[in-house]
């Protein structure tokens, strides 16, 4: 089954049968569910507006058209940003005084996938209750469409990625002059999606020399689009060949940021947030938040600056909720997602690039030296494919019982904290898999811990 319905939206593979894959019928059904929810939520508002935008994947134009016309058919006005990024749509919703937003992107998933990511009037992902309500509407097929005189309007609004860039450059801690004076040379891998437009344009405005790799927004991903080390051989080699100061990698919808050091080594997805937080906390005292699957290094850096660190359940909406509760001034997820409230409450690679380059320029260090200045933790990220006969909840409960004498957290799957390492086991929100993340003081130890835990799961599950 390749259709995943969750509180954060609907995601699936293109083609196939209705309710099993993301077919045109499923796209219309879910857009109508969101539209119905929005109309009920704004019962005293006559004209409703939704901002939409898409990444460059091949199915994007088709899915976007279906979603836009469904909303128009419900009497909702649509502002279409066209090729865009997830954070750009998030920024556009409040700027355009819209009532909501939909991003057509399957984020880091391969090209056969697409998705509808749903936003509220603040340009933030929906909370669990709102998402559940939309799923209920979809199950009940409870939609009412507008009569011919009450159809919504459709407006194209190109150029919003440039407006997003301008908003980033206005941020207080983005030091444009320091970046320009550093004369950086950077290689960018945008996996042939919209990051290939927006990241080079941002760098040009920052006075950075940009070498483009896979920056043609045609949706033909040249490698697995998840920005992990094993997928980034080409940029690693090109950074060294070009004698660049660093490499910048974004996923198809530009909400995840990975960095490559000048010697071709990985800065580490986990350390994107650590470095940006270190920079921001050095300029303003405050707290931070990341999720349970993120590195302990953020906690260490936060405490070094006198702040308080907290961990949330996995998922951007959960991180944002805890950031608001703790007045965190920066946070995010260890997958390279930076959330900086001074800009907006959403993961944003543009903000991440601007903050990181400001930090690097003012540190007078190379990218590798900056990475080496942080506590060294090593992660192993693994997955087990789910099959219908697997009782995932039962497996996780047995793992929690097995390690009852350790520090166990069950707010999101099972996280087991040992003295010098940890493991987090959880069912993915976006793929039919169990994720097994471990962290330790060496790669060997992290890998060994993962291997041991996966063996224990296999034993419990009888696989």
XYZ file of C-alpha atoms in Angstrom, residues 82-432:
351
model
C 3.844 27.767 -9.036
C 7.320 26.297 -8.588
C 8.132 27.041 -4.981
C 9.466 25.598 -1.721
C 7.777 24.436 1.451
C 9.148 27.359 3.519
C 8.229 29.847 0.763
C 4.576 28.788 0.911
C 4.736 28.944 4.710
C 6.036 32.520 4.517
C 3.494 33.490 1.848
C 0.352 32.423 3.750
C 0.488 35.186 6.424
C 2.027 37.733 4.036
C -0.910 37.242 1.654
C -3.377 37.180 4.593
C -4.585 33.777 3.395
C -6.661 31.331 5.409
C -4.426 28.357 4.713
C -1.929 26.763 2.379
C -1.133 23.522 0.596
C 2.321 22.469 -0.571
C 2.466 19.817 -3.270
C 5.615 17.905 -2.423
C 6.693 14.522 -1.114
C 9.767 16.160 0.411
C 12.686 13.691 0.386
C 10.727 10.782 -1.141
C 11.738 9.495 -4.624
C 10.205 10.890 -7.816
C 7.238 8.475 -7.977
C 5.845 9.995 -4.771
C 3.895 13.184 -4.227
C 1.909 14.627 -1.332
C -0.357 17.375 -0.047
C 1.129 19.144 2.980
C -1.472 21.227 4.785
C -1.038 24.597 6.511
C -3.195 26.791 8.743
C -3.638 30.567 8.513
C -0.270 31.125 10.212
C 1.546 29.144 7.534
C 2.218 26.370 10.056
C 1.456 22.657 9.812
C -1.864 21.588 11.267
C -2.018 20.158 14.756
C -3.152 16.614 15.447
C -6.781 17.498 16.166
C -7.191 19.507 12.957
C -5.502 16.817 10.893
C -7.740 14.136 12.410
C -10.820 16.223 11.582
C -9.785 16.398 7.914
C -9.265 12.630 7.824
C -12.780 12.147 9.232
C -14.249 14.383 6.509
C -12.405 12.357 3.875
C -13.713 9.069 5.294
C -17.288 10.388 5.274
C -17.014 11.964 1.790
C -18.696 14.984 3.355
C -18.140 17.742 0.780
C -20.397 20.476 -0.542
C -19.294 22.318 -3.670
C -20.140 25.881 -4.692
C -22.780 26.834 -7.236
C -21.648 28.404 -10.478
C -21.947 32.023 -9.332
C -19.928 31.330 -6.192
C -16.839 29.613 -7.602
C -13.514 30.758 -6.240
C -10.900 32.712 -8.191
C -7.521 31.449 -9.378
C -4.496 33.768 -9.415
C -0.918 32.982 -10.391
C 1.631 34.824 -8.270
C 5.152 34.101 -9.544
C 8.366 35.437 -8.020
C 7.595 34.585 -4.399
C 10.880 32.782 -3.876
C 12.614 36.144 -4.476
C 10.345 37.745 -1.878
C 11.274 34.928 0.509
C 14.967 35.642 -0.083
C 14.392 39.318 0.724
C 12.652 38.354 3.982
C 15.633 36.184 4.966
C 18.135 38.949 4.216
C 16.227 41.289 6.573
C 16.794 39.007 9.590
C 18.824 40.697 12.323
C 21.448 37.969 12.710
C 22.015 37.431 8.992
C 25.263 39.347 8.458
C 25.226 40.070 4.736
C 28.384 42.182 4.819
C 30.400 39.563 6.700
C 29.355 36.918 4.167
C 30.224 39.164 1.216
C 33.623 39.974 2.712
C 34.402 36.271 3.186
C 34.434 35.682 -0.606
C 32.966 32.226 -0.249
C 32.826 29.719 -3.093
C 30.057 27.145 -2.667
C 28.828 24.095 -4.600
C 25.040 23.546 -4.536
C 23.251 20.223 -5.107
C 19.504 20.858 -5.361
C 18.553 17.414 -6.735
C 16.979 19.050 -9.820
C 14.127 20.650 -7.892
C 13.184 24.179 -6.844
C 16.214 24.579 -4.585
C 18.117 24.876 -7.864
C 16.381 28.211 -8.404
C 16.193 29.687 -4.928
C 19.506 28.676 -3.286
C 21.761 30.020 -6.107
C 19.690 33.239 -6.144
C 20.101 33.604 -2.366
C 23.855 33.008 -2.630
C 24.218 35.579 -5.403
C 22.510 38.199 -3.217
C 24.972 37.282 -0.455
C 27.932 37.787 -2.778
C 28.809 34.079 -2.798
C 30.309 32.388 -5.875
C 27.997 29.487 -6.700
C 28.886 26.308 -8.588
C 25.631 24.584 -9.565
C 25.228 20.798 -9.494
C 21.826 19.280 -10.309
C 20.098 22.665 -10.196
C 17.820 22.185 -13.231
C 14.238 22.088 -11.830
C 12.974 19.257 -14.051
C 12.032 16.717 -11.359
C 14.437 14.071 -12.616
C 16.286 13.388 -9.377
C 19.866 12.322 -10.225
C 20.219 10.443 -6.944
C 18.068 9.492 -3.978
C 16.747 12.914 -2.853
C 17.206 12.305 0.865
C 20.360 14.313 1.735
C 22.304 11.502 3.388
C 26.033 10.786 3.058
C 25.577 7.740 0.837
C 23.716 9.837 -1.762
C 26.163 12.761 -1.897
C 29.278 11.342 -3.565
C 29.059 13.709 -6.559
C 28.948 16.934 -4.577
C 31.613 15.668 -2.184
C 33.994 15.159 -5.113
C 33.048 18.452 -6.796
C 33.648 20.511 -3.640
C 37.233 19.230 -3.533
C 37.753 19.618 -7.296
C 36.462 23.220 -7.280
C 38.420 24.059 -4.129
C 35.173 25.380 -2.694
C 34.738 26.476 0.913
C 31.763 24.138 1.351
C 28.890 22.350 -0.332
C 25.182 22.971 0.241
C 22.601 20.225 -0.290
C 18.817 20.640 -0.073
C 15.970 18.193 -0.574
C 13.272 18.686 -3.262
C 11.096 21.055 -1.204
C 14.033 22.893 0.423
C 13.189 22.405 4.093
C 16.216 20.180 4.854
C 19.797 21.402 4.689
C 22.955 19.298 4.634
C 26.501 20.664 4.355
C 29.750 19.310 2.927
C 33.142 20.460 4.285
C 35.938 21.737 2.058
C 37.693 18.348 2.165
C 34.579 16.560 0.887
C 33.618 15.166 4.290
C 30.088 15.549 5.604
C 29.430 18.345 8.087
C 26.576 16.093 9.172
C 22.839 16.670 8.860
C 22.558 16.628 12.638
C 25.122 19.403 12.954
C 23.399 21.898 10.636
C 21.046 22.803 13.491
C 23.832 22.580 16.082
C 25.981 25.131 14.217
C 23.120 27.544 13.531
C 21.971 27.315 17.158
C 25.507 27.942 18.391
C 25.625 31.113 16.287
C 22.205 32.410 17.374
C 22.724 31.565 21.063
C 26.037 33.403 20.964
C 24.131 36.569 20.035
C 20.981 36.141 22.133
C 20.328 34.051 25.230
C 17.556 31.529 24.860
C 16.281 27.981 24.730
C 16.251 25.313 22.027
C 14.130 22.343 20.989
C 14.717 19.366 18.719
C 13.029 15.981 18.455
C 13.799 12.721 20.221
C 15.697 11.401 17.179
C 18.130 14.345 17.137
C 21.703 14.497 18.410
C 22.675 15.244 22.005
C 25.064 17.827 20.577
C 22.289 20.473 20.491
C 21.696 19.950 24.208
C 25.436 20.356 24.878
C 25.716 23.567 22.848
C 22.539 25.020 24.393
C 23.739 24.361 27.927
C 27.145 25.857 27.070
C 25.337 29.122 26.308
C 23.236 28.918 29.489
C 20.004 27.913 27.766
C 17.492 25.123 28.333
C 17.127 22.252 25.851
C 13.963 20.171 25.446
C 13.097 17.241 23.146
C 9.713 16.755 21.463
C 8.045 13.913 19.609
C 9.169 13.599 15.997
C 7.310 15.817 13.546
C 7.602 19.498 12.774
C 4.284 20.385 14.408
C 5.459 18.774 17.672
C 8.762 20.647 17.613
C 6.971 23.945 16.947
C 4.464 23.343 19.749
C 7.247 22.733 22.280
C 9.274 25.681 20.960
C 6.318 27.962 21.655
C 5.831 26.504 25.143
C 9.494 26.980 26.066
C 10.056 30.287 24.213
C 12.833 28.641 22.191
C 14.688 31.059 19.907
C 15.840 28.333 17.532
C 15.046 24.675 17.053
C 14.334 22.060 14.467
C 15.014 18.483 13.591
C 18.237 16.545 13.220
C 17.496 15.892 9.562
C 18.867 19.323 8.674
C 15.653 21.217 9.402
C 16.156 24.689 10.936
C 13.193 26.418 12.602
C 13.915 30.039 13.425
C 10.898 31.886 14.899
C 12.356 35.316 14.066
C 11.522 34.299 10.487
C 8.645 31.809 10.840
C 7.726 28.548 12.569
C 8.764 26.165 9.813
C 11.877 24.305 8.663
C 13.668 26.575 6.220
C 16.884 25.872 4.317
C 17.164 29.502 3.164
C 17.283 30.660 6.770
C 19.711 27.845 7.558
C 22.077 28.816 4.730
C 22.051 32.498 5.714
C 22.646 31.817 9.429
C 25.333 29.196 8.768
C 27.267 31.391 6.333
C 27.069 34.299 8.814
C 28.486 32.003 11.495
C 31.219 30.628 9.227
C 32.229 34.099 8.016
C 32.523 35.499 11.535
C 34.209 32.429 13.014
C 37.337 32.778 10.862
C 37.372 28.975 10.669
C 37.109 26.570 7.770
C 33.939 24.520 7.512
C 35.787 21.405 8.746
C 37.380 23.272 11.663
C 33.974 24.598 12.692
C 32.530 21.080 12.609
C 35.439 19.773 14.683
C 34.749 22.410 17.339
C 31.481 20.681 18.310
C 30.997 17.621 20.542
C 31.465 14.499 18.454
C 28.541 12.135 18.424
C 27.945 9.544 15.751
C 24.586 8.332 14.510
C 23.371 5.245 12.731
C 20.045 5.579 10.917
C 18.366 2.346 9.895
C 14.931 1.097 8.946
C 12.894 -2.125 8.915
C 10.277 -2.492 6.168
C 6.821 -3.093 7.563
C 4.591 -5.945 6.498
C 0.871 -6.284 7.375
C 1.494 -9.152 9.795
C 3.933 -7.186 11.987
C 2.470 -5.952 15.287
C 4.599 -2.807 15.528
C 3.040 -1.467 18.728
C 3.486 -4.833 20.404
C 7.134 -5.000 19.336
C 7.834 -1.502 20.695
C 6.086 -2.296 23.987
C 8.246 -5.395 24.432
C 11.410 -3.375 23.720
C 10.374 -0.819 26.349
C 9.813 -3.637 28.870
C 13.162 -5.218 28.030
C 14.994 -1.998 28.956
C 12.771 -0.925 31.843
C 15.841 -0.299 34.033
C 17.182 2.342 31.626
C 15.765 5.822 30.991
C 12.842 5.073 28.645
C 10.670 7.689 26.886
C 7.469 6.533 25.150
C 5.917 9.816 23.948
C 6.866 8.850 20.385
C 7.690 5.194 19.871
C 10.384 4.121 22.325
C 13.565 6.028 23.146
C 16.074 4.283 25.413
C 18.780 6.505 26.916
C 21.904 4.715 28.086
C 24.794 6.504 29.843
C 26.837 7.191 26.692
C 24.405 6.396 23.872
C 20.756 6.113 22.937
C 18.367 4.352 20.563
C 15.038 5.640 19.238
C 12.524 3.224 17.686
C 9.428 4.570 15.981
C 6.959 3.975 13.197
C 7.498 6.469 10.364
C 4.771 9.031 9.591
C 5.740 9.127 5.925
C 6.822 5.599 4.914
C 5.748 2.018 5.801
